[in-house]
Every structure is written in structure tokens, then in C-alpha cells.
Amino acid sequence: MRRTPAAVGSALFFAAAPGTVAVLIPWWITGWQPRAPFPVALMLPIRLVGALLILAGAVVLVHAFVRFVVEGFGTPVPVAPPERLVVGGFYRYVRNPMYVAIFSMIIGQAMLLGRSELLGYAAVVAVVVTAFVRWREEPLLRRRFGAEYDAYRAAVPGWLPRLRPHDP
């Protein structure tokens, strides 16, 4: 796939999938209305950590989408998958940086807004995504990239990032 169509497809998918899961549904749940469930002295540090989690998640998410275009010559969209296995950037630390970023953004919103219902939502998203990765994505990647994916999977953890980047 050429880079321009890959970039357009990735941008549209970015708005539709992560945009819905990490922005639209949390807004629907909370209306972005903050609460103060902790003593005032704790709220500022909790909200700052939440804002940092949101920002870090957004950076990782955008970077991961860009990797699909520039390294994989494709998109994260299943109908236009990458031609090459994407193992650069944040993929050197964790196999699922997009999902980890989305979890970070939802948990960050829970902290920033003081809304525990977003933690419940994050747990539901984590269960669904973990099952999807295990039963759908990993078998597809194994079929598509074979031994290359098996070696990558053995070297890079799925959910908790490595401290040092993997150097294939």
C-alpha cells in the first residue's frame, strides 16, 4: 500500500476506533463533569497524574498509528493491514502500544475527573481487548508473518513494557 492511502485510512480509523473508545464513550459516561472523591489536598496530584497519563497515552497512540504507515506500509484497519510487521518505535517496548495507550487515557480521565465509573469502563475495555488480541489478532499475525512474529512475540511483552527497547 502507498503511504498516502495508508495515512488517510489510518487517520479515519484513528477517529473511529480509538476516538470512540478513549474519547466519545468516556464523555458519554461522564459528560466531562469532574468530581472530588478525595480530600482536596490529594485531588491536585491525582489530577496531574491523570493529565500526564492522558497526554502520554495520546502521544503513544499517535506514534503507533504513524508507525503503521511509515514502517508497515499499511494501516491498523484489518481490511488494509501492514505489509511488514511493525516492530519499531514503541513497538520495541510492548507489542500492544495502541491498547496500552488507550487504557492509559481512560485511567487518566478517571483520575483527572475523579470518576470511578471510568475505572470500571477501563476494566471492561481491557477484558474485551485482551480477548480480541489473544483470539483474533495474534493468530492473524502468526499466519501472516510466521517465524518473524513468533520471534518478536517471544522477545517483547504484550502488555507491560520492557525497560529497554528490543533490538531485533
Coordinates of N, CA and C in Angstrom, one line a residue:
M1 N 0.9 -1.2 0.0 CA 0.0 0.0 0.0 C 0.9 1.2 0.0
R2 N 0.5 2.2 -0.7 CA 1.2 3.5 -0.7 C 0.9 4.3 0.5
R3 N 1.9 5.2 0.9 CA 1.8 5.9 2.1 C 0.6 6.8 2.3
T4 N 0.2 7.5 1.2 CA -0.9 8.4 1.3 C -2.2 7.7 1.6
P5 N -2.6 6.7 0.9 CA -3.8 6.0 1.2 C -3.7 5.3 2.6
A6 N -2.5 4.9 3.0 CA -2.4 4.3 4.3 C -2.6 5.3 5.4
A7 N -2.0 6.5 5.2 CA -2.2 7.6 6.1 C -3.7 8.0 6.3
V8 N -4.4 8.1 5.1 CA -5.8 8.5 5.2 C -6.6 7.5 5.9
G9 N -6.4 6.2 5.5 CA -7.1 5.1 6.2 C -6.8 5.1 7.7
S10 N -5.6 5.3 8.0 CA -5.2 5.2 9.5 C -5.8 6.4 10.2
A11 N -5.9 7.6 9.6 CA -6.5 8.7 10.3 C -8.0 8.5 10.5
L12 N -8.6 8.0 9.5 CA -10.1 7.7 9.6 C -10.3 6.7 10.7
F13 N -9.5 5.6 10.7 CA -9.7 4.6 11.7 C -9.4 5.1 13.1
F14 N -8.4 6.0 13.2 CA -8.0 6.6 14.4 C -9.2 7.4 15.0
A15 N -9.9 8.1 14.2 CA -11.0 8.9 14.7 C -12.2 7.9 15.1
A16 N -12.4 6.9 14.3 CA -13.5 6.0 14.6 C -13.3 5.1 15.8
A17 N -12.1 4.4 15.8 CA -12.0 3.4 16.9 C -11.4 4.0 18.2
P18 N -10.2 4.4 18.2 CA -9.7 4.9 19.5 C -10.5 6.2 19.9
G19 N -10.9 7.0 18.9 CA -11.7 8.2 19.2 C -13.0 7.8 19.9
T20 N -13.6 6.7 19.5 CA -14.8 6.3 20.2 C -14.5 5.7 21.6
V21 N -13.6 4.8 21.7 CA -13.3 4.1 22.9 C -12.7 5.0 24.0
A22 N -11.7 5.9 23.5 CA -11.0 6.7 24.5 C -11.5 8.1 24.7
V23 N -12.4 8.6 23.8 CA -13.0 9.9 24.0 C -14.5 10.0 24.0
L24 N -15.1 9.5 23.0 CA -16.6 9.6 22.9 C -17.3 8.8 24.1
I25 N -17.0 7.6 24.3 CA -17.6 6.8 25.4 C -17.3 7.4 26.8
P26 N -16.1 7.8 27.1 CA -15.8 8.4 28.4 C -16.6 9.7 28.5
W27 N -16.8 10.5 27.5 CA -17.6 11.7 27.5 C -19.0 11.3 27.8
W28 N -19.5 10.3 27.1 CA -20.9 9.9 27.3 C -21.1 9.4 28.7
I29 N -20.2 8.8 29.3 CA -20.3 8.3 30.7 C -20.2 9.5 31.7
T30 N -19.4 10.4 31.5 CA -19.1 11.5 32.5 C -19.6 12.9 32.1
G31 N -19.8 13.1 30.8 CA -20.1 14.5 30.4 C -19.0 15.4 30.7
W32 N -17.8 14.9 31.0 CA -16.6 15.6 31.4 C -16.9 16.4 32.6
Q33 N -17.8 16.0 33.5 CA -18.1 16.6 34.7 C -17.2 16.1 35.8
P34 N -16.3 16.9 36.4 CA -15.4 16.4 37.4 C -16.1 16.2 38.8
R35 N -15.6 15.4 39.6 CA -16.0 15.2 41.0 C -14.7 15.3 41.8
A36 N -14.9 15.4 43.1 CA -13.8 15.4 44.0 C -14.0 14.3 45.1
P37 N -13.7 13.1 44.7 CA -14.0 12.0 45.7 C -12.9 11.9 46.8
F38 N -11.8 12.6 46.6 CA -10.7 12.6 47.6 C -10.6 13.9 48.3
P39 N -9.9 13.9 49.4 CA -9.6 15.2 50.1 C -8.9 16.2 49.1
V40 N -9.2 17.5 49.3 CA -8.7 18.5 48.4 C -7.2 18.4 48.2
A41 N -6.5 18.1 49.3 CA -5.0 18.0 49.2 C -4.5 16.9 48.3
L42 N -5.3 15.9 48.1 CA -5.0 14.8 47.2 C -5.4 15.0 45.7
M43 N -6.4 15.8 45.5 CA -7.0 15.9 44.2 C -6.1 16.5 43.2
L44 N -5.3 17.5 43.6 CA -4.4 18.1 42.6 C -3.3 17.1 42.1
P45 N -2.6 16.4 43.0 CA -1.7 15.4 42.5 C -2.3 14.3 41.7
I46 N -3.5 13.9 42.1 CA -4.2 12.8 41.3 C -4.6 13.4 39.9
R47 N -5.1 14.6 39.9 CA -5.5 15.1 38.6 C -4.2 15.4 37.7
L48 N -3.1 15.8 38.3 CA -1.9 16.0 37.5 C -1.4 14.6 36.9
V49 N -1.4 13.6 37.7 CA -1.0 12.3 37.2 C -2.0 11.8 36.1
G50 N -3.3 12.1 36.3 CA -4.3 11.8 35.3 C -4.0 12.5 34.0
A51 N -3.7 13.8 34.1 CA -3.4 14.6 32.9 C -2.2 14.0 32.2
L52 N -1.2 13.6 32.9 CA 0.0 13.1 32.3 C -0.2 11.7 31.7
L53 N -1.1 10.9 32.3 CA -1.5 9.6 31.6 C -2.2 9.9 30.3
I54 N -3.1 10.8 30.3 CA -3.8 11.2 29.1 C -2.8 11.6 28.0
L55 N -2.0 12.6 28.4 CA -1.0 13.1 27.4 C -0.1 12.0 26.9
A56 N 0.5 11.2 27.8 CA 1.4 10.1 27.4 C 0.7 9.1 26.5
G57 N -0.6 8.8 26.9 CA -1.3 7.8 26.0 C -1.6 8.4 24.6
A58 N -1.9 9.7 24.6 CA -2.2 10.3 23.2 C -0.9 10.3 22.4
V59 N 0.2 10.6 23.0 CA 1.5 10.6 22.2 C 1.8 9.2 21.7
V60 N 1.7 8.2 22.6 CA 2.0 6.8 22.2 C 1.0 6.4 21.1
L61 N -0.3 6.7 21.3 CA -1.3 6.3 20.3 C -1.0 6.9 18.9
V62 N -0.8 8.1 18.8 CA -0.5 8.8 17.6 C 0.8 8.2 16.9
H63 N 1.8 8.0 17.8 CA 3.1 7.5 17.3 C 2.9 6.1 16.7
A64 N 2.1 5.2 17.4 CA 1.9 3.9 17.0 C 1.1 3.8 15.7
F65 N 0.1 4.7 15.5 CA -0.6 4.8 14.2 C 0.4 5.2 13.1
V66 N 1.2 6.2 13.3 CA 2.2 6.6 12.3 C 3.1 5.5 11.9
R67 N 3.6 4.6 12.9 CA 4.4 3.5 12.6 C 3.8 2.6 11.6
F68 N 2.5 2.4 11.6 CA 1.8 1.5 10.7 C 2.0 2.0 9.3
V69 N 2.0 3.3 9.1 CA 2.1 3.9 7.8 C 3.6 3.9 7.3
V70 N 4.5 4.4 8.1 CA 5.9 4.6 7.7 C 6.7 3.3 7.7
E71 N 6.4 2.4 8.6 CA 7.2 1.2 8.7 C 6.4 0.0 8.1
G72 N 5.1 -0.1 8.3 CA 4.4 -1.2 7.9 C 3.8 -1.1 6.5
F73 N 3.7 0.1 6.0 CA 3.1 0.3 4.7 C 1.7 -0.2 4.7
G74 N 0.9 0.2 5.7 CA -0.4 -0.2 5.8 C -1.1 0.5 6.9
T75 N -2.2 0.0 7.4 CA -3.0 0.6 8.5 C -3.3 -0.4 9.6
P76 N -3.7 0.1 10.7 CA -4.2 -0.8 11.8 C -5.6 -1.4 11.4
V77 N -6.2 -0.9 10.4 CA -7.5 -1.4 10.0 C -7.4 -2.8 9.4
P78 N -8.1 -3.8 9.9 CA -8.0 -5.2 9.5 C -8.1 -5.4 8.0
V79 N -8.9 -4.5 7.3 CA -9.1 -4.7 5.8 C -7.9 -4.2 5.0
A80 N -7.0 -3.4 5.6 CA -5.8 -2.9 5.0 C -4.6 -3.0 5.9
P81 N -4.3 -4.3 6.2 CA -3.2 -4.5 7.2 C -1.8 -4.1 6.7
P82 N -0.8 -4.0 7.5 CA 0.5 -3.6 7.1 C 1.1 -4.7 6.3
E83 N 2.0 -4.3 5.4 CA 2.7 -5.3 4.5 C 3.9 -5.9 5.3
R84 N 4.4 -5.1 6.3 CA 5.6 -5.5 7.1 C 5.1 -5.5 8.5
L85 N 5.7 -6.4 9.3 CA 5.5 -6.5 10.8 C 6.0 -5.2 11.4
V86 N 5.2 -4.5 12.1 CA 5.6 -3.2 12.8 C 6.3 -3.6 14.1
V87 N 7.6 -3.3 14.2 CA 8.3 -3.6 15.4 C 9.2 -2.4 15.9
G88 N 9.1 -1.2 15.3 CA 9.9 -0.1 15.7 C 9.1 0.8 16.6
G89 N 9.8 1.9 17.0 CA 9.1 2.9 17.9 C 8.7 2.2 19.2
F90 N 7.5 2.6 19.7 CA 7.1 2.0 21.0 C 6.8 0.5 20.9
Y91 N 6.7 -0.1 19.7 CA 6.6 -1.5 19.5 C 7.9 -2.2 19.9
R92 N 8.9 -1.5 20.1 CA 10.2 -2.1 20.7 C 10.1 -2.4 22.2
Y93 N 9.1 -1.8 22.8 CA 8.9 -1.9 24.2 C 7.7 -2.8 24.6
V94 N 6.7 -2.8 23.8 CA 5.5 -3.5 24.1 C 4.8 -3.9 22.8
R95 N 4.2 -5.1 22.7 CA 3.6 -5.5 21.5 C 2.3 -4.7 21.2
N96 N 1.6 -4.2 22.2 CA 0.3 -3.6 22.0 C 0.3 -2.2 22.5
P97 N 1.1 -1.3 22.0 CA 1.2 0.1 22.5 C -0.1 0.9 22.3
M98 N -0.9 0.6 21.2 CA -2.1 1.3 21.0 C -3.1 1.0 22.1
Y99 N -3.2 -0.3 22.5 CA -4.2 -0.6 23.5 C -3.7 -0.1 24.9
V100 N -2.4 -0.2 25.1 CA -1.9 0.3 26.4 C -2.1 1.8 26.5
A101 N -2.0 2.5 25.4 CA -2.2 3.9 25.4 C -3.7 4.3 25.6
I102 N -4.6 3.5 25.0 CA -6.0 3.7 25.3 C -6.3 3.5 26.7
F103 N -5.8 2.4 27.3 CA -6.0 2.1 28.7 C -5.5 3.3 29.6
S104 N -4.3 3.8 29.2 CA -3.7 4.9 30.0 C -4.6 6.1 29.9
M105 N -5.2 6.4 28.7 CA -6.0 7.6 28.5 C -7.3 7.5 29.3
I106 N -7.9 6.3 29.4 CA -9.2 6.1 30.1 C -8.9 6.2 31.6
I107 N -7.8 5.6 32.1 CA -7.5 5.7 33.5 C -7.1 7.1 33.9
G108 N -6.4 7.8 33.0 CA -6.0 9.2 33.2 C -7.3 10.1 33.3
Q109 N -8.3 9.8 32.5 CA -9.5 10.6 32.6 C -10.2 10.3 33.9
A110 N -10.2 9.0 34.3 CA -10.8 8.7 35.6 C -10.1 9.5 36.8
M111 N -8.8 9.6 36.7 CA -8.1 10.4 37.7 C -8.3 11.9 37.6
L112 N -8.3 12.4 36.4 CA -8.4 13.8 36.2 C -9.8 14.3 36.6
L113 N -10.8 13.5 36.3 CA -12.2 13.9 36.5 C -12.7 13.4 37.9
G114 N -11.9 12.5 38.5 CA -12.4 11.9 39.8 C -13.6 11.0 39.6
R115 N -13.6 10.3 38.5 CA -14.8 9.5 38.2 C -14.5 8.0 38.2
S116 N -14.9 7.3 39.2 CA -14.6 5.9 39.4 C -15.3 5.0 38.3
E117 N -16.4 5.5 37.7 CA -17.1 4.7 36.7 C -16.2 4.5 35.5
L118 N -15.2 5.4 35.3 CA -14.3 5.2 34.2 C -13.3 4.1 34.4
L119 N -13.0 3.9 35.7 CA -12.2 2.7 36.0 C -12.9 1.4 35.7
G120 N -14.2 1.3 36.0 CA -15.0 0.2 35.6 C -15.0 0.0 34.1
Y121 N -15.2 1.1 33.4 CA -15.2 1.1 31.9 C -13.8 0.6 31.4
A122 N -12.7 1.1 32.0 CA -11.4 0.7 31.6 C -11.2 -0.8 31.8
A123 N -11.8 -1.4 32.9 CA -11.7 -2.8 33.1 C -12.4 -3.6 32.1
V124 N -13.6 -3.1 31.7 CA -14.4 -3.8 30.6 C -13.6 -3.8 29.3
V125 N -13.1 -2.6 29.0 CA -12.3 -2.4 27.7 C -11.1 -3.4 27.8
A126 N -10.4 -3.5 28.9 CA -9.3 -4.3 29.0 C -9.6 -5.8 28.8
V127 N -10.7 -6.3 29.3 CA -11.1 -7.7 29.1 C -11.5 -7.9 27.7
V128 N -12.2 -7.1 27.1 CA -12.6 -7.2 25.7 C -11.4 -7.2 24.8
V129 N -10.5 -6.2 25.0 CA -9.4 -6.1 24.1 C -8.4 -7.2 24.3
T130 N -8.2 -7.6 25.5 CA -7.3 -8.8 25.8 C -7.8 -10.0 25.1
A131 N -9.1 -10.3 25.1 CA -9.6 -11.5 24.5 C -9.5 -11.3 22.9
F132 N -9.8 -10.1 22.4 CA -9.6 -9.9 21.0 C -8.2 -10.1 20.5
V133 N -7.2 -9.6 21.3 CA -5.8 -9.8 20.9 C -5.5 -11.3 20.9
R134 N -5.8 -11.9 22.0 CA -5.5 -13.3 22.1 C -6.1 -14.2 21.1
W135 N -7.4 -14.0 20.8 CA -8.1 -15.0 20.0 C -8.2 -14.5 18.5
R136 N -8.0 -13.3 18.2 CA -8.1 -12.8 16.8 C -6.8 -12.3 16.3
E137 N -6.2 -11.3 16.9 CA -5.1 -10.6 16.4 C -3.8 -11.5 16.3
E138 N -3.5 -12.1 17.5 CA -2.3 -12.9 17.5 C -2.3 -14.1 16.5
P139 N -3.4 -14.8 16.3 CA -3.4 -15.8 15.3 C -3.3 -15.3 13.9
L140 N -3.9 -14.1 13.6 CA -3.7 -13.5 12.3 C -2.3 -13.1 12.0
L141 N -1.6 -12.5 13.0 CA -0.2 -12.1 12.9 C 0.7 -13.3 12.7
R142 N 0.4 -14.3 13.4 CA 1.2 -15.6 13.3 C 1.1 -16.1 11.9
R143 N -0.2 -16.2 11.3 CA -0.3 -16.7 10.0 C 0.3 -15.8 8.9
R144 N 0.2 -14.5 9.2 CA 0.7 -13.5 8.2 C 2.2 -13.4 8.2
F145 N 2.8 -13.4 9.4 CA 4.3 -13.1 9.5 C 5.1 -14.3 10.0
G146 N 4.5 -15.4 10.4 CA 5.2 -16.6 10.7 C 6.2 -16.5 11.8
A147 N 7.4 -17.0 11.5 CA 8.5 -17.0 12.4 C 9.0 -15.6 12.9
E148 N 8.8 -14.6 12.0 CA 9.2 -13.3 12.4 C 8.3 -12.8 13.5
Y149 N 7.0 -13.1 13.5 CA 6.1 -12.7 14.6 C 6.4 -13.5 15.8
D150 N 6.7 -14.8 15.6 CA 6.9 -15.7 16.8 C 8.2 -15.2 17.6
A151 N 9.2 -14.8 16.8 CA 10.4 -14.3 17.5 C 10.2 -12.9 18.2
Y152 N 9.4 -12.1 17.5 CA 9.0 -10.8 18.1 C 8.2 -11.0 19.4
R153 N 7.2 -11.9 19.3 CA 6.3 -12.2 20.4 C 7.1 -12.8 21.6
A154 N 8.1 -13.6 21.3 CA 9.0 -14.1 22.4 C 9.8 -13.1 23.1
A155 N 10.2 -12.0 22.3 CA 11.1 -11.0 22.8 C 10.5 -9.8 23.5
V156 N 9.2 -9.5 23.1 CA 8.6 -8.3 23.5 C 7.3 -8.6 24.2
P157 N 7.1 -8.1 25.5 CA 5.9 -8.4 26.2 C 4.7 -7.8 25.6
G158 N 3.5 -8.4 25.8 CA 2.3 -7.9 25.2 C 1.7 -6.7 25.9
W159 N 1.8 -6.6 27.2 CA 1.1 -5.6 28.0 C 1.9 -4.7 28.9
L160 N 2.9 -5.2 29.5 CA 3.7 -4.4 30.4 C 5.1 -4.1 29.7
P161 N 5.3 -2.8 29.3 CA 6.5 -2.5 28.5 C 7.8 -2.9 29.2
R162 N 8.7 -3.3 28.3 CA 10.1 -3.6 28.7 C 10.8 -2.3 29.1
L163 N 11.8 -2.4 29.9 CA 12.6 -1.2 30.3 C 13.5 -0.8 29.2
R164 N 14.1 -1.8 28.5 CA 15.0 -1.5 27.4 C 14.3 -1.9 26.1
P165 N 14.6 -1.1 25.1 CA 14.0 -1.5 23.8 C 14.5 -2.8 23.2
H166 N 13.7 -3.5 22.6 CA 14.1 -4.7 21.9 C 14.8 -4.3 20.6
D167 N 15.9 -5.0 20.3 CA 16.7 -4.7 19.1 C 16.7 -5.9 18.3
P168 N 15.8 -6.0 17.3 CA 15.7 -7.3 16.5 C 17.0 -7.6 15.7

